[in-house]
PDB file of C-alpha atoms in Angstrom:
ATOM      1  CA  UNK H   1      -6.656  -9.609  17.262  1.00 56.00           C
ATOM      2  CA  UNK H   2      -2.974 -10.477  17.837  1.00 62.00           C
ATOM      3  CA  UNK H   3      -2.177 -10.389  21.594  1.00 60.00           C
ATOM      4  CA  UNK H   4       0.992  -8.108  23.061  1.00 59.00           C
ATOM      5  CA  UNK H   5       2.617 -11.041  23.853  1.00 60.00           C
ATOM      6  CA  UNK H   6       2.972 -12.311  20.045  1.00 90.00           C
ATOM      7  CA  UNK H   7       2.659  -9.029  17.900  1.00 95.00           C
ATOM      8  CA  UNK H   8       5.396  -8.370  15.868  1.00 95.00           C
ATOM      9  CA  UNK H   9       6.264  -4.508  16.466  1.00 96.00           C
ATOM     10  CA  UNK H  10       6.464  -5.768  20.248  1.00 95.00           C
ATOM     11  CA  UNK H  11       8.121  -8.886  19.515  1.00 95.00           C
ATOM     12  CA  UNK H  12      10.457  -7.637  16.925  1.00 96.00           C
ATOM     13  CA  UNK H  13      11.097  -3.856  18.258  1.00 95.00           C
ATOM     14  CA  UNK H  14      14.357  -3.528  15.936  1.00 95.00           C
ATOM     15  CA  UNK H  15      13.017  -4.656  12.915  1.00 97.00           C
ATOM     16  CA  UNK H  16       9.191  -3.942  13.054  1.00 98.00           C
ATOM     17  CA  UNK H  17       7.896  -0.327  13.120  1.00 98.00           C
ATOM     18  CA  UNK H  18       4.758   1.077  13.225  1.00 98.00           C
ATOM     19  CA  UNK H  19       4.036   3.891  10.345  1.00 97.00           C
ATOM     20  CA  UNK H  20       0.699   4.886  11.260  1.00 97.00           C
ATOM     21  CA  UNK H  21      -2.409   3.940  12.745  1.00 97.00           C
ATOM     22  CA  UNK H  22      -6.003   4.302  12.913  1.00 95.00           C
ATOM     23  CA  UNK H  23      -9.150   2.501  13.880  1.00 94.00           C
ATOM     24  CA  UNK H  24      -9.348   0.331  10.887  1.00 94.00           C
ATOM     25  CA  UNK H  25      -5.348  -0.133  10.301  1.00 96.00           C
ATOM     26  CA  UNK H  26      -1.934  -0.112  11.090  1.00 97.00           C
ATOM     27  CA  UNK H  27       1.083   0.310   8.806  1.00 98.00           C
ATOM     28  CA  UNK H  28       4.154  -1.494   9.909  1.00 98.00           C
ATOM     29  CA  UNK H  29       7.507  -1.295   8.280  1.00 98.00           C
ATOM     30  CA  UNK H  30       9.609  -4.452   8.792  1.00 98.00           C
ATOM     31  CA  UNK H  31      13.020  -3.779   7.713  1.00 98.00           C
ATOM     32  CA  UNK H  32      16.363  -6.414   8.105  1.00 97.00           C
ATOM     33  CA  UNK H  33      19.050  -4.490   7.805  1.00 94.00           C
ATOM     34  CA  UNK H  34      21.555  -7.564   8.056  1.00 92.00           C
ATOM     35  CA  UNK H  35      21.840 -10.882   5.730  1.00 89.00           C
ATOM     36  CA  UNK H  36      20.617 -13.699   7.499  1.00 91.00           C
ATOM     37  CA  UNK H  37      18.585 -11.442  10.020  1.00 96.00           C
ATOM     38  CA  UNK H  38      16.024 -13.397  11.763  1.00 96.00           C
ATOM     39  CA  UNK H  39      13.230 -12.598  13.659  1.00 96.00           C
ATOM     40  CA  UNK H  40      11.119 -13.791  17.334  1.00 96.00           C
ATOM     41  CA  UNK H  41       8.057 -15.934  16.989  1.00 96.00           C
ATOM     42  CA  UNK H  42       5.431 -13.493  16.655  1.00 96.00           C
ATOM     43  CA  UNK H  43       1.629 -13.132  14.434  1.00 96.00           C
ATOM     44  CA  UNK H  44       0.128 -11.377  12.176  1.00 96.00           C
ATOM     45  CA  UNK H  45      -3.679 -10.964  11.340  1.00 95.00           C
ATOM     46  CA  UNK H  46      -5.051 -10.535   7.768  1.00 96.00           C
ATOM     47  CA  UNK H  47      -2.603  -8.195   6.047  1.00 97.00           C
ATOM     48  CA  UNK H  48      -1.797  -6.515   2.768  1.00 98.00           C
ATOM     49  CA  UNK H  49       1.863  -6.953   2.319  1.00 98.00           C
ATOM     50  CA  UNK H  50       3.602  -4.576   0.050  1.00 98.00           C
ATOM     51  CA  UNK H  51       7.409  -5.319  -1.292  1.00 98.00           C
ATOM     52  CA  UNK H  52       9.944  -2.469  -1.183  1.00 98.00           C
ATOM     53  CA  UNK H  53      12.753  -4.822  -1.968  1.00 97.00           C
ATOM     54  CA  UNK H  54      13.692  -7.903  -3.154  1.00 96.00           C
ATOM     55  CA  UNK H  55      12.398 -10.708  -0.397  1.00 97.00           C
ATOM     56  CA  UNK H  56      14.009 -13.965  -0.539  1.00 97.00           C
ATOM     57  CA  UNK H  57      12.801 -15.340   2.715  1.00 97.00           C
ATOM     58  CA  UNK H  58      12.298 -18.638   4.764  1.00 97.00           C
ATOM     59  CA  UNK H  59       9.226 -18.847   7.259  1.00 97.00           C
ATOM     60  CA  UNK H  60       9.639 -21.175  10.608  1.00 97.00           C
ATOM     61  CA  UNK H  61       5.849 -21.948  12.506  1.00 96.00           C
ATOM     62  CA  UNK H  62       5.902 -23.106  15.828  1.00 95.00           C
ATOM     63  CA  UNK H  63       5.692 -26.962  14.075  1.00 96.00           C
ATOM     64  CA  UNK H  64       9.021 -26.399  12.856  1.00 97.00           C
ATOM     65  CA  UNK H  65       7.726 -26.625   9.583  1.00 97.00           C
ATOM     66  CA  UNK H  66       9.569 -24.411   7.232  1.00 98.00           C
ATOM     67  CA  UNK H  67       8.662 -22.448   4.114  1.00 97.00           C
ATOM     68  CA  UNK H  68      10.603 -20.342   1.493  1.00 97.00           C
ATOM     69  CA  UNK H  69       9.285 -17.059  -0.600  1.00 96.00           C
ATOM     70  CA  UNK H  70      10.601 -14.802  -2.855  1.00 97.00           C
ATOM     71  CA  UNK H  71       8.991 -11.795  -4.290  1.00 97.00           C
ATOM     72  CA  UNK H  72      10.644  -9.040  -6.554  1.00 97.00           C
ATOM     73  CA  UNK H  73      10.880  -5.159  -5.691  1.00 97.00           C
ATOM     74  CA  UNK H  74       7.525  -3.770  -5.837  1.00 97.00           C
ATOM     75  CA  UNK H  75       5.107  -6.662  -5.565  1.00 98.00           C
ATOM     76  CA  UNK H  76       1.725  -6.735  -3.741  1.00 98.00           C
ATOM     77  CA  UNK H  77       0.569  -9.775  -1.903  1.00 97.00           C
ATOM     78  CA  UNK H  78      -2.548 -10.554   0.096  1.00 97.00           C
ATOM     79  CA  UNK H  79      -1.755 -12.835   3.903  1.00 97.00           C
ATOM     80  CA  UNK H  80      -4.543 -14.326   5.552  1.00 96.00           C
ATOM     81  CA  UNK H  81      -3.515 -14.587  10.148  1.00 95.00           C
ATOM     82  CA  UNK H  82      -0.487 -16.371  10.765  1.00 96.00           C
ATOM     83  CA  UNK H  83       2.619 -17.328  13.367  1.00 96.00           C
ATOM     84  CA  UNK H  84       5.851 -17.336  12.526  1.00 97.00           C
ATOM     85  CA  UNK H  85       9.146 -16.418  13.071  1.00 97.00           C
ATOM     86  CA  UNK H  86      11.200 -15.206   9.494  1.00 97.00           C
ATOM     87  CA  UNK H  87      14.705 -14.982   8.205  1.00 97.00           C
ATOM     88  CA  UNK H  88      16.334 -12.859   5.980  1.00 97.00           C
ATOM     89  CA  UNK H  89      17.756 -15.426   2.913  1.00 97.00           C
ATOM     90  CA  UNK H  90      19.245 -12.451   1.245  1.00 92.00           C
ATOM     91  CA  UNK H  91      22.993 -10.701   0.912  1.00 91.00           C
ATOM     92  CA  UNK H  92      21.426  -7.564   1.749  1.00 93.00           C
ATOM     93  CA  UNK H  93      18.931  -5.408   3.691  1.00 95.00           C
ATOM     94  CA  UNK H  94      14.735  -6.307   3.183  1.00 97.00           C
ATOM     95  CA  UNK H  95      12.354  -4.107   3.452  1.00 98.00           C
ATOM     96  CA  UNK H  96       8.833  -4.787   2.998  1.00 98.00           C
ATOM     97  CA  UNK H  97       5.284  -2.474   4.303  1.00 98.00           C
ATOM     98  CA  UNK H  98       2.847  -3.821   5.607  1.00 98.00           C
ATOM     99  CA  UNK H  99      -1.082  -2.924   6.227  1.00 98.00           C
ATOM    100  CA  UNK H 100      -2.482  -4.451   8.701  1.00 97.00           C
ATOM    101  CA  UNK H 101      -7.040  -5.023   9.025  1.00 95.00           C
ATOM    102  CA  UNK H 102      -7.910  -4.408  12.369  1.00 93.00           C
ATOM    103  CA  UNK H 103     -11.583  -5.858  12.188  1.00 86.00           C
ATOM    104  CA  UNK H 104     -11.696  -8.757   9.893  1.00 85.00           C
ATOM    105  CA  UNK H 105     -15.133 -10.485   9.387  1.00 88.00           C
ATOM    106  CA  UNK H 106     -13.171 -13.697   7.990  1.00 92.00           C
ATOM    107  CA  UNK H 107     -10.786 -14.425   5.394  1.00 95.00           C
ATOM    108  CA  UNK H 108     -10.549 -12.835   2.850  1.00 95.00           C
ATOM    109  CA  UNK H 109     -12.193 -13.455  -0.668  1.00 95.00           C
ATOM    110  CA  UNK H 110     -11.021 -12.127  -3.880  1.00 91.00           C
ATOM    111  CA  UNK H 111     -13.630 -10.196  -5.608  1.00 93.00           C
ATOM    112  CA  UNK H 112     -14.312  -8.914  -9.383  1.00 93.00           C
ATOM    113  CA  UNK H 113     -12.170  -6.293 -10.390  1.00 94.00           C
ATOM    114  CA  UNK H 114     -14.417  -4.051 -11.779  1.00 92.00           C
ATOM    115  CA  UNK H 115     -13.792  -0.301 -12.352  1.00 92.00           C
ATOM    116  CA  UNK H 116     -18.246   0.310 -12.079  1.00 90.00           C
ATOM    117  CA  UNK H 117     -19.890   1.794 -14.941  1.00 91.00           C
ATOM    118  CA  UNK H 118     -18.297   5.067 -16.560  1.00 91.00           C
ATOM    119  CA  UNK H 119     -18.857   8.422 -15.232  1.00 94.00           C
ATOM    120  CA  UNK H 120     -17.371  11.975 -15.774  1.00 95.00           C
ATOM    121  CA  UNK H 121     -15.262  13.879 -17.819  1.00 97.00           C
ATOM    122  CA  UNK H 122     -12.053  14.138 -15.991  1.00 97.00           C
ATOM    123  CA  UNK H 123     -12.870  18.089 -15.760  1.00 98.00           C
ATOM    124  CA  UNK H 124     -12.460  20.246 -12.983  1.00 97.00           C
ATOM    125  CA  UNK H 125     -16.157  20.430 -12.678  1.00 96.00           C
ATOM    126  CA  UNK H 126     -16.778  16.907 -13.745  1.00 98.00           C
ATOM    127  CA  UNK H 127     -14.138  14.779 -12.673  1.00 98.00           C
ATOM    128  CA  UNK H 128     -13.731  11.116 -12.477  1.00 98.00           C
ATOM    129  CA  UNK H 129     -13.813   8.017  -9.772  1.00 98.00           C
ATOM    130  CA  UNK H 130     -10.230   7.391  -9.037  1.00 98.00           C
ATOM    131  CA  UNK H 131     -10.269   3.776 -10.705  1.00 97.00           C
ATOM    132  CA  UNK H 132     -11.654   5.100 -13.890  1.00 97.00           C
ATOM    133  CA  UNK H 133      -8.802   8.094 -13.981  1.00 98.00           C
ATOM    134  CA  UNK H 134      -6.637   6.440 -16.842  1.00 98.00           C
ATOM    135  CA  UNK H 135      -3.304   5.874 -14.899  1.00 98.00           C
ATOM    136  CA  UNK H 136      -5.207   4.034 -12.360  1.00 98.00           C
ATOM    137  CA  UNK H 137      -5.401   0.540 -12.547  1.00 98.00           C
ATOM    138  CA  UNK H 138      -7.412  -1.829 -10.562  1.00 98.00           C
ATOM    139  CA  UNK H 139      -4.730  -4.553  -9.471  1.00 98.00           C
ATOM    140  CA  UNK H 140      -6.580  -6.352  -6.826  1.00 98.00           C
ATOM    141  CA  UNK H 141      -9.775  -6.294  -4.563  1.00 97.00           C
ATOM    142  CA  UNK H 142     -11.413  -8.180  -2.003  1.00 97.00           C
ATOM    143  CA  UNK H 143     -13.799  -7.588   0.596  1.00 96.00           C
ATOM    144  CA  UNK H 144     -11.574  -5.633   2.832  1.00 97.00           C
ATOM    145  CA  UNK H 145      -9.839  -3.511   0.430  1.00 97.00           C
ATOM    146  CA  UNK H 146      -9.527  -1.922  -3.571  1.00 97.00           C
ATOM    147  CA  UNK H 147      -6.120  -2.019  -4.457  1.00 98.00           C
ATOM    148  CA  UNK H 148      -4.954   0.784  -6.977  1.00 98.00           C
ATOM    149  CA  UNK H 149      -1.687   0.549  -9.132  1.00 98.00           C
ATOM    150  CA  UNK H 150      -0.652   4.339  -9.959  1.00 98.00           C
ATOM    151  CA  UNK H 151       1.612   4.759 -12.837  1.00 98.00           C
ATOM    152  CA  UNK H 152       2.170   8.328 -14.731  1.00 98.00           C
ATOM    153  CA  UNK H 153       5.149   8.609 -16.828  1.00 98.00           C
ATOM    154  CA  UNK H 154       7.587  11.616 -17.279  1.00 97.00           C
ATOM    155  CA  UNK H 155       5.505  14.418 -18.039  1.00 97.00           C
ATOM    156  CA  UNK H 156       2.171  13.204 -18.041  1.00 98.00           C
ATOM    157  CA  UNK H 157      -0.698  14.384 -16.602  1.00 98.00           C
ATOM    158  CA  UNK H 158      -3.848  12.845 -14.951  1.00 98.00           C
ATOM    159  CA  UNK H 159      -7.690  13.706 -15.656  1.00 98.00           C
ATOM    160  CA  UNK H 160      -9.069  15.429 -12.269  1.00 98.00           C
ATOM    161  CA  UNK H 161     -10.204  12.106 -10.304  1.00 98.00           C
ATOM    162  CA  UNK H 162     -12.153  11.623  -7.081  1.00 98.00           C
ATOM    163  CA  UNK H 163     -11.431   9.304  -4.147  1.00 98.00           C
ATOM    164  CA  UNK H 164     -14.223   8.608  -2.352  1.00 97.00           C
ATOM    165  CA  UNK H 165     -12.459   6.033   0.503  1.00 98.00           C
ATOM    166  CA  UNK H 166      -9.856   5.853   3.086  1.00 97.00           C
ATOM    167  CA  UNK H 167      -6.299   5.130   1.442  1.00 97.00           C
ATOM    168  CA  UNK H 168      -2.732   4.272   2.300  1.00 98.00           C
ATOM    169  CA  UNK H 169      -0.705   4.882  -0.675  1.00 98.00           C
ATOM    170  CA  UNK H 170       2.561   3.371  -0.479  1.00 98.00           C
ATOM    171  CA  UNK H 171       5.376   4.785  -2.915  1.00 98.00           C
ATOM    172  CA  UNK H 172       7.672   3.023  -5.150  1.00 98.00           C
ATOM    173  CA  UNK H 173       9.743   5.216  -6.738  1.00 97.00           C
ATOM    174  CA  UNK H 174      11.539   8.722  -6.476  1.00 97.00           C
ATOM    175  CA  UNK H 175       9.909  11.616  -8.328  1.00 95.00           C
ATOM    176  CA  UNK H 176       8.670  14.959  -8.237  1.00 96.00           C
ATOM    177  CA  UNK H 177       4.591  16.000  -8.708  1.00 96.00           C
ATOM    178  CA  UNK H 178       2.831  18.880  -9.138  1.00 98.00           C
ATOM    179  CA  UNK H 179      -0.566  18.353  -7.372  1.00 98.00           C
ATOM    180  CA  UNK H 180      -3.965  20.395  -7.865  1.00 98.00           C
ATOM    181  CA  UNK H 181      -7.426  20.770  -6.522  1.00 97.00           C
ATOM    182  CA  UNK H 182     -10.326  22.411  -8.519  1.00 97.00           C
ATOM    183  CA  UNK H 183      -9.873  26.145  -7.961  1.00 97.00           C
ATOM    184  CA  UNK H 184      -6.439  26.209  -6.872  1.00 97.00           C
ATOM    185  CA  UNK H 185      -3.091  26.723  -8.303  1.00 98.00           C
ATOM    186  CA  UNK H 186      -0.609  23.366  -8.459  1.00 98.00           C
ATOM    187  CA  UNK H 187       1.824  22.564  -5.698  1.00 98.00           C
ATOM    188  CA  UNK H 188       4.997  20.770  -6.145  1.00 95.00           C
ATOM    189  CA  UNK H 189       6.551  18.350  -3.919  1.00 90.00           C
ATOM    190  CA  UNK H 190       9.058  15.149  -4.315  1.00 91.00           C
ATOM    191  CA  UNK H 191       8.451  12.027  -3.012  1.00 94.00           C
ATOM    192  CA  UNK H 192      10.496   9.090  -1.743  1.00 97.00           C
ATOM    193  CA  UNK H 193      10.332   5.342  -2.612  1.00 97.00           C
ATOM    194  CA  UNK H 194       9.281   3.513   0.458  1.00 97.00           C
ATOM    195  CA  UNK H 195       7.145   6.639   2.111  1.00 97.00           C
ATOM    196  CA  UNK H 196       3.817   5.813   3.320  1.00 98.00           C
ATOM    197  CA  UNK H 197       0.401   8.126   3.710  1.00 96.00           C
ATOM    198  CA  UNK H 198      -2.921   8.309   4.797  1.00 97.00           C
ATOM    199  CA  UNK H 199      -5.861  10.161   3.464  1.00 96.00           C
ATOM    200  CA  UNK H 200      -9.163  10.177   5.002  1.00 95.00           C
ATOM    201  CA  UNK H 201     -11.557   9.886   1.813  1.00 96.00           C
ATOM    202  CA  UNK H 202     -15.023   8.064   3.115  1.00 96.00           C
ATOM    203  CA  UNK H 203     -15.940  11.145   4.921  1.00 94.00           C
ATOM    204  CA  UNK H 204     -14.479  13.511   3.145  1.00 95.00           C
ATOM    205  CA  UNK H 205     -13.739  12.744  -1.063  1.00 97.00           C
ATOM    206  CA  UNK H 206     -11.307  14.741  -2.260  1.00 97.00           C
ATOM    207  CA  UNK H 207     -10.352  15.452  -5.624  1.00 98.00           C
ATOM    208  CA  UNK H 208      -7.329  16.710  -7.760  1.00 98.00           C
ATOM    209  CA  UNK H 209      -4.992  15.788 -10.397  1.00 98.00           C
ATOM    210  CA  UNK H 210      -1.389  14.924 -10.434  1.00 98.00           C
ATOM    211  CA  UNK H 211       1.094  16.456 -12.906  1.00 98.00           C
ATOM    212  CA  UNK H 212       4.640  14.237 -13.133  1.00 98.00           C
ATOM    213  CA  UNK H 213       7.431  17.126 -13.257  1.00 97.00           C
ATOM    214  CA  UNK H 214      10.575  14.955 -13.153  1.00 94.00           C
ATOM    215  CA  UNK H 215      12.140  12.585 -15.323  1.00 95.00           C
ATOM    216  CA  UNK H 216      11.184   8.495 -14.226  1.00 96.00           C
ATOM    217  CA  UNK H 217       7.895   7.102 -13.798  1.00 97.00           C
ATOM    218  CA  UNK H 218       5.786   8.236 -10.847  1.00 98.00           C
ATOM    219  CA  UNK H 219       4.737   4.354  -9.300  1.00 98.00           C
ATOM    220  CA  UNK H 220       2.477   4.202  -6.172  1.00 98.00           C
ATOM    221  CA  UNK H 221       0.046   1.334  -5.113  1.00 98.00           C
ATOM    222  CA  UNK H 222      -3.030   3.135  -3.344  1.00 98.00           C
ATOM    223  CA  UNK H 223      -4.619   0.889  -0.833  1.00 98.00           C
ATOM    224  CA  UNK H 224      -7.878   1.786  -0.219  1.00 98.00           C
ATOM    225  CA  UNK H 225      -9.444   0.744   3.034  1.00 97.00           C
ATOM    226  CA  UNK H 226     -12.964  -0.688   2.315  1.00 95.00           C
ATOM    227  CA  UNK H 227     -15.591   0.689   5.348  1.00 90.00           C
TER     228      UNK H 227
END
């Protein structure tokens, strides 16, 4: 665990907020709202680091020893425990999520991605695991978590899916569902690029189906938290 001393939310108070938290995560937004922001010193532990913007960054450890990344809008990226202190390389604001493992067993180790052997219709009454629902795609797994790229175009519809873990979807674009569970009628709600949600699924699965009512892709990546 990262003491109080060098966590970043402590550390960082103006750029590092916390978006939820449970006993096996917590969701940070870091956001530098300035070119050439920096940050404190701080540490992370293992994390799964989602892009909401363009990062063009450079990394300083307590060595001195610098490094530079850049990432596009949208990308996904594994981080095993580090300390570091970060600028902001950029002309313009960053903003990046992050979802932090609060009880890692070691690093981490990528892992087949494999969707399990087929099962279900996609019916109401027979409906399928969420990584074999067709706009599901299995984009990355290892022993901590099942990572889940969501993409329904305009006016497409998904098969009625399950989700059987915990999950922090994280949303990448602007766009308006309809959303319905076996036996009731559909909802509709919008939803914001950058917005962030939990769903308790281990305990409880859940199933539904997703209908996309507006008019640009629907894009989420669903984190699911492995128990």
């Amino acid at each position: 665990m990262v003491s109080k001393a060098q966590d970043e939310v402590a550390v960082n108070p103006g750029i590092a907020k916390v978006e939820l938290e449970n006993e096996q995560v917590r969701v940070v937004r870091v956001s530098y709202n300035a070119a050439h922001q920096s940050s404190h010193m701080h540490s992370h532990p293992p994390r799964f680091m989602v892009t909401l913007t363009k990062n063009d960054l450079k990394m300083t450890s307590p060595n001195g020893t610098t490094t530079l990344s850049k990432r596009e809008a949208n990308a996904f990226a594994w981080s095993e425990p580090v300390t570091h202190s970060v600028e902001n390389l950029a002309d313009g604001p960053m903003e990046n999520i992050e979802i932090e493992l609060k009880a890692p067993k070691g690093p981490g180790a990528a892992v087949k991605l494999d969707s399990g052997e087929k099962k279900g219709t996609g019916a109401e009454k027979d409906p399928v695991p969420v990584e074999q629902e067709p706009h599901h795609h299995l984009v990355f797994a290892n022993q901590y978590v099942r990572v889940l790229e969501v993409i329904v175009p305009a006016g497409e519809m998904t098969l009625y899916h399950q989700h059987s873990l915990d999950n922090v979807a994280v949303l990448l674009s602007d766009a308006t569902l309809k959303n319905q569970v076996p036996g009731e009628d559909w909802t509709e709600r919008p939803v914001a690029h950058g917005s962030v949600g939990f769903r308790a699924g281990t305990k409880t699965p859940y199933t539904h189906r997703i209908m996309n009512t507006g008019n640009v892709v629907f894009h989420v990546l669903d984190v699911q938290i492995l128990p």
